[in-house]
C-alpha atoms as an extended CHARMM CRD file, in Angstrom:
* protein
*
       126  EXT
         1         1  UNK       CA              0.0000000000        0.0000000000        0.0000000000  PROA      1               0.0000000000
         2         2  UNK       CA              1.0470000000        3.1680000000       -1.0240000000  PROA      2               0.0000000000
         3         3  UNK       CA              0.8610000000        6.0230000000        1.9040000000  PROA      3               0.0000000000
         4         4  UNK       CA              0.8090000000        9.6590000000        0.1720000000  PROA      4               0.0000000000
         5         5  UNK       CA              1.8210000000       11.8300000000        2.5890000000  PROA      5               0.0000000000
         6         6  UNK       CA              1.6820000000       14.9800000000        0.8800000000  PROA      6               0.0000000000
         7         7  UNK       CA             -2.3590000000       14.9040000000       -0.2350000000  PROA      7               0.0000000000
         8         8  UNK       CA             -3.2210000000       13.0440000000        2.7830000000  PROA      8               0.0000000000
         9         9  UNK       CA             -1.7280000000       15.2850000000        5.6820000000  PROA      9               0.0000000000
        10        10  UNK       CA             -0.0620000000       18.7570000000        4.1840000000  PROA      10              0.0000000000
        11        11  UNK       CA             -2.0750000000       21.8280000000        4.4420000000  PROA      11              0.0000000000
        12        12  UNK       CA             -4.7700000000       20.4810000000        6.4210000000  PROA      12              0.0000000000
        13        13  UNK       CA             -5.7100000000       22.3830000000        9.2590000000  PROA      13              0.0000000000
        14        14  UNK       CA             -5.0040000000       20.8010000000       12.8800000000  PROA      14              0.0000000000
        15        15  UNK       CA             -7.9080000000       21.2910000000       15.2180000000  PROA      15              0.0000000000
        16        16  UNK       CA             -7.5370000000       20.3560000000       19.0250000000  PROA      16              0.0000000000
        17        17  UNK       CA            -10.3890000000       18.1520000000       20.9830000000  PROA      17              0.0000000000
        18        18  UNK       CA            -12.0690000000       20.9780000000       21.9170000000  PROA      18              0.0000000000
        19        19  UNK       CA            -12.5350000000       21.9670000000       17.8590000000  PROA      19              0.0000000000
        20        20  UNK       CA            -10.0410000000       24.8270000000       18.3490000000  PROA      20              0.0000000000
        21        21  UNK       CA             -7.5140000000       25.9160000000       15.5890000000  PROA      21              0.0000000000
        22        22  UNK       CA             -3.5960000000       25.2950000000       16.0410000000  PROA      22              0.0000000000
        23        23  UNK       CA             -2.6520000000       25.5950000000       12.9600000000  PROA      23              0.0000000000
        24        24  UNK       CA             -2.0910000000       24.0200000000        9.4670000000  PROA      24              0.0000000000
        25        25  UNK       CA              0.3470000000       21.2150000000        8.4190000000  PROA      25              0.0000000000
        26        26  UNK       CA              3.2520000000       22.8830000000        7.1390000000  PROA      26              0.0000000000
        27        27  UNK       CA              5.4240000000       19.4730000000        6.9650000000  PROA      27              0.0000000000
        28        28  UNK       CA              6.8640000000       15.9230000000        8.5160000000  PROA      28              0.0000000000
        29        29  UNK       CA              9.0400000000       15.0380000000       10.4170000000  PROA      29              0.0000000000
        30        30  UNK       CA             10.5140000000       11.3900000000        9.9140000000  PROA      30              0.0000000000
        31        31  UNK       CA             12.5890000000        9.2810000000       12.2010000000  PROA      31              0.0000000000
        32        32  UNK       CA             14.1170000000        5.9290000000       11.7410000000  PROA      32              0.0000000000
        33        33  UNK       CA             13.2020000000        2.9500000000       14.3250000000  PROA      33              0.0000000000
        34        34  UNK       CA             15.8640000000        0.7200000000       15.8490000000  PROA      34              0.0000000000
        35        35  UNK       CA             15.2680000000       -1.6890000000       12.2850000000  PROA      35              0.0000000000
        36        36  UNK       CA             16.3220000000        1.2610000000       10.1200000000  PROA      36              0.0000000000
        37        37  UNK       CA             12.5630000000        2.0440000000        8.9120000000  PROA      37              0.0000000000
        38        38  UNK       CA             11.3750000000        5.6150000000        8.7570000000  PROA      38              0.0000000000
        39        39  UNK       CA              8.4390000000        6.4670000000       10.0240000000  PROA      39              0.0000000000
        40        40  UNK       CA              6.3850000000        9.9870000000       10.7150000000  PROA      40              0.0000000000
        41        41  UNK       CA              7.3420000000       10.9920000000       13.9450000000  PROA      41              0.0000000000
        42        42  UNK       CA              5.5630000000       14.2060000000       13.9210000000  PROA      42              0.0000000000
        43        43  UNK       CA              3.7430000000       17.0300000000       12.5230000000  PROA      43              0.0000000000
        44        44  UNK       CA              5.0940000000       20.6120000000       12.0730000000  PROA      44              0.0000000000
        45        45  UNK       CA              3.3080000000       23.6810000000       11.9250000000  PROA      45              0.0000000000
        46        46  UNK       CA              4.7340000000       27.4470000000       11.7760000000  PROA      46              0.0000000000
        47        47  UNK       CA              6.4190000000       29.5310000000        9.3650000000  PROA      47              0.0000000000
        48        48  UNK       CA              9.4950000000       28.8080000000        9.9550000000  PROA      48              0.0000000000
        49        49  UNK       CA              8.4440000000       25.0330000000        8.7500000000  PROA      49              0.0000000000
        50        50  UNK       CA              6.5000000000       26.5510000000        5.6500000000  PROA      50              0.0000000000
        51        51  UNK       CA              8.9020000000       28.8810000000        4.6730000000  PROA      51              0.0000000000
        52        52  UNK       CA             11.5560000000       25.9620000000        4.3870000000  PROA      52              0.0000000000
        53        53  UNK       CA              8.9730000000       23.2150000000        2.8520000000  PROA      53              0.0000000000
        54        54  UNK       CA              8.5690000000       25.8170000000       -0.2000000000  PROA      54              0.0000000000
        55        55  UNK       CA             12.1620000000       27.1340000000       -0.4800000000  PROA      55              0.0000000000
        56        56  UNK       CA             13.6420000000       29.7740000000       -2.3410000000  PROA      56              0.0000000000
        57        57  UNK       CA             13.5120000000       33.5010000000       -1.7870000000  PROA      57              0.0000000000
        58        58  UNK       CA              9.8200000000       33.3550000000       -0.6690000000  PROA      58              0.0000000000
        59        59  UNK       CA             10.6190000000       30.4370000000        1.6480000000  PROA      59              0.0000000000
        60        60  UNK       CA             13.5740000000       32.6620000000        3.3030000000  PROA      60              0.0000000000
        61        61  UNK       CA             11.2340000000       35.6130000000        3.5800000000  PROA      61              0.0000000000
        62        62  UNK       CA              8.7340000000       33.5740000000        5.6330000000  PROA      62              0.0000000000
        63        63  UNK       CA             11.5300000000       32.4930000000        7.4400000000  PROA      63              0.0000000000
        64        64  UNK       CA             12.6930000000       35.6760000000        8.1250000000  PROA      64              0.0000000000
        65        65  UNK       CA              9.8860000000       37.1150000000        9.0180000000  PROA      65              0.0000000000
        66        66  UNK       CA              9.2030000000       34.2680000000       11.7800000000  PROA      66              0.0000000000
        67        67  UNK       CA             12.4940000000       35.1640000000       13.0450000000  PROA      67              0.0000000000
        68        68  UNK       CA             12.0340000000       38.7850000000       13.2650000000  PROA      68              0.0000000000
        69        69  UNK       CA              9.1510000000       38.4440000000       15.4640000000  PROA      69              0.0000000000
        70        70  UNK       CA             10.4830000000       36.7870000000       18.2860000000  PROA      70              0.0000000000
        71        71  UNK       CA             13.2530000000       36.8160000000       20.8310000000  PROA      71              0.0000000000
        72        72  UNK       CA             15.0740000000       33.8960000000       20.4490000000  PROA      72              0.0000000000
        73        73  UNK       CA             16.0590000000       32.9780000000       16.7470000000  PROA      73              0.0000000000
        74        74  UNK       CA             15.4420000000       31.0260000000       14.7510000000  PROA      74              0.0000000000
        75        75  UNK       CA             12.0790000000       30.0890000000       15.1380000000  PROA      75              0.0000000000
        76        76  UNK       CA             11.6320000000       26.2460000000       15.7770000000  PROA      76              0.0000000000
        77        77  UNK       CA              8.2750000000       25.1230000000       14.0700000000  PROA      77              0.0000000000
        78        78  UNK       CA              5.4690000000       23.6890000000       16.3260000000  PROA      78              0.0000000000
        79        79  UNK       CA              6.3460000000       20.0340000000       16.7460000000  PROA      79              0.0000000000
        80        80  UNK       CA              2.8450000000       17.6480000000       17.2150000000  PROA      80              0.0000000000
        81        81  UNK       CA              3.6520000000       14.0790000000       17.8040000000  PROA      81              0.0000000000
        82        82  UNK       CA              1.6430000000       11.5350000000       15.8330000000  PROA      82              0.0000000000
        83        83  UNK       CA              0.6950000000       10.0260000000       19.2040000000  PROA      83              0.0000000000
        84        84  UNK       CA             -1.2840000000       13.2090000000       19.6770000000  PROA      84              0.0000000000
        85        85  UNK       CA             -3.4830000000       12.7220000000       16.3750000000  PROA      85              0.0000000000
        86        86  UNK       CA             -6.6010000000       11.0700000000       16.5660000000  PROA      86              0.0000000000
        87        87  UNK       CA             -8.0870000000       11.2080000000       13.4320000000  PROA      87              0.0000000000
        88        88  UNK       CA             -7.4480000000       12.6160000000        9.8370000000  PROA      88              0.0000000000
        89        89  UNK       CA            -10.1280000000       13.6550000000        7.9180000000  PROA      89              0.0000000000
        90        90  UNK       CA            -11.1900000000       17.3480000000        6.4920000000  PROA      90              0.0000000000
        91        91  UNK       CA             -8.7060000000       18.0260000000        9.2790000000  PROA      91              0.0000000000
        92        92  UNK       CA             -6.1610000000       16.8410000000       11.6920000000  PROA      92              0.0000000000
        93        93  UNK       CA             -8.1730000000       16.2990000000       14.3530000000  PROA      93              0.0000000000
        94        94  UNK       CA             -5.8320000000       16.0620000000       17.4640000000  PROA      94              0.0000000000
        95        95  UNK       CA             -6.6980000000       13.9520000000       21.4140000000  PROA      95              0.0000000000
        96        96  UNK       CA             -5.6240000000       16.7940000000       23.4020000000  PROA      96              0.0000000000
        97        97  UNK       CA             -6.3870000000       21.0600000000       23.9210000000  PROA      97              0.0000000000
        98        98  UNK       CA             -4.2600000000       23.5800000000       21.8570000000  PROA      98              0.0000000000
        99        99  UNK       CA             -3.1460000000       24.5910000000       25.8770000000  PROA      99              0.0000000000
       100       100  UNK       CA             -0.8350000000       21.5640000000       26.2230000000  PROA      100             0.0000000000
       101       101  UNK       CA              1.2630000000       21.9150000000       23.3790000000  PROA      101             0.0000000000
       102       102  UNK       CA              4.1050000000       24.1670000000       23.0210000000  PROA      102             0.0000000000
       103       103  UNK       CA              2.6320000000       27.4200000000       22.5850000000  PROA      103             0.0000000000
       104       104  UNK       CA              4.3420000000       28.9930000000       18.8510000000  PROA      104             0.0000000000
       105       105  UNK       CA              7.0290000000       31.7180000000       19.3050000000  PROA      105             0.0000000000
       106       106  UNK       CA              5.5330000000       33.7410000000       16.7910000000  PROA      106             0.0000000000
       107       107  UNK       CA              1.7650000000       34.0670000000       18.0330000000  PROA      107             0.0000000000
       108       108  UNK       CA              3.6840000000       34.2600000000       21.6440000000  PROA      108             0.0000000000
       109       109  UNK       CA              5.7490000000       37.6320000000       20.4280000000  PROA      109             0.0000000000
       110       110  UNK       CA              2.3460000000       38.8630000000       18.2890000000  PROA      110             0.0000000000
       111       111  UNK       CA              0.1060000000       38.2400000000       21.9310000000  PROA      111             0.0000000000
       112       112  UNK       CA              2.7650000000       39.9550000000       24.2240000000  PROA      112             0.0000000000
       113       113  UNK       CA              3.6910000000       42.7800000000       21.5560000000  PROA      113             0.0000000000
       114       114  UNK       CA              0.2780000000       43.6330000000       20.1700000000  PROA      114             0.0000000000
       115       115  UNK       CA             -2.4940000000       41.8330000000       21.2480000000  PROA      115             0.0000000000
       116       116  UNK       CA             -1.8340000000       42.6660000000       24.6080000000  PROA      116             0.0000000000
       117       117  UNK       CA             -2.3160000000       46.4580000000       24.2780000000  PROA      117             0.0000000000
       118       118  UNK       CA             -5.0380000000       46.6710000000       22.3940000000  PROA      118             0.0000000000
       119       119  UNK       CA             -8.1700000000       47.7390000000       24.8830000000  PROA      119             0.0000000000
       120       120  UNK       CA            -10.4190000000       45.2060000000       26.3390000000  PROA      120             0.0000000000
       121       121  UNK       CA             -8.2030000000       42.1440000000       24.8930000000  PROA      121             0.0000000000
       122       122  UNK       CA             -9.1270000000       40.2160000000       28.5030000000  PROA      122             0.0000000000
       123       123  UNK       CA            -12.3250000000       41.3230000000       28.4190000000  PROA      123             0.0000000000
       124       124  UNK       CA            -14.3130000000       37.9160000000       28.7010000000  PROA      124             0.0000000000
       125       125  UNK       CA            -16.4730000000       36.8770000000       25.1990000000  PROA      125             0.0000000000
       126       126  UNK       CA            -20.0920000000       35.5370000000       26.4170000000  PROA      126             0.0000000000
C-alpha cells in the first residue's frame, strides 16, 4: 500500500479536541526505528516550517519574518507528535487542547507585543 503523505496530511488544518484551531500542516518530520525504517514521527506547523517546505527567496522571507518576530532565533516550528493525532479527515483532528502543546514563538511575540495592548483584549467573550 502506497501512503501519500503529501495529499493526505499537508495543508490540512489541525484542530484540538475541543474543535479549536492550532494551525495548518506545514510538513513531517521522519525518524528511523531501531530496524532502520522511517516512520512519521511528527507534525510541524509554523512559518518557519512553511517557509523551508517551499524554499527559495519566498521560503527565506517567511523564514525571516518568523524570526524577526520573536526573541530567540530562529524560530523552531510547532512540533505535534503523531501520538497526539486522533483522526485525519477534512482536518487533523488532534486527542488533546491547543493549551498543552508548546505554545508557537511567533503568536507568543504577536500576543505579548500587540495583542496585549489593544483595549479590552481580557475582556471575557459571552
Amino acid at each position: 500500500m502506497r501512503v501519500q503523505l503529501a495529499k493526505q496530511l499537508l495543508d490540512r488544518q489541525i484542530v484540538d479536541v475541543e474543535g479549536r484551531l492550532v494551525g495548518r500542516v506545514d510538513d513531517v518530520a521522519f525518524a528511523v526505528d531501531d530496524e532502520g525504517y522511517p516512520y512519521v514521527d511528527c507534525l510541524l506547523t509554523g512559518q518557519g516550517a512553511l517557509g523551508q517546505r517551499i524554499g527559495g527567496r519566498i521560503g527565506r522571507l517567511l523564514v525571516a519574518v518568523a524570526d524577526r518576530f520573536t526573541e530567540d532565533p530562529p524560530v523552531p516550528p510547532l512540533r505535534v507528535p503523531l501520538a497526539s493525532v486522533a483522526r485525519v479527515d477534512s482536518a487533523v483532528r488532534l486527542r488533546c487542547r491547543a493549551a498543552e502543546l508548546p505554545p508557537a514563538p511567533v503568536e507568543t511575540w504577536l500576543r505579548q507585543h500587540l495583542i496585549e495592548r489593544i483595549p479590552g483584549a481580557y475582556r471575557a467573550s459571552g
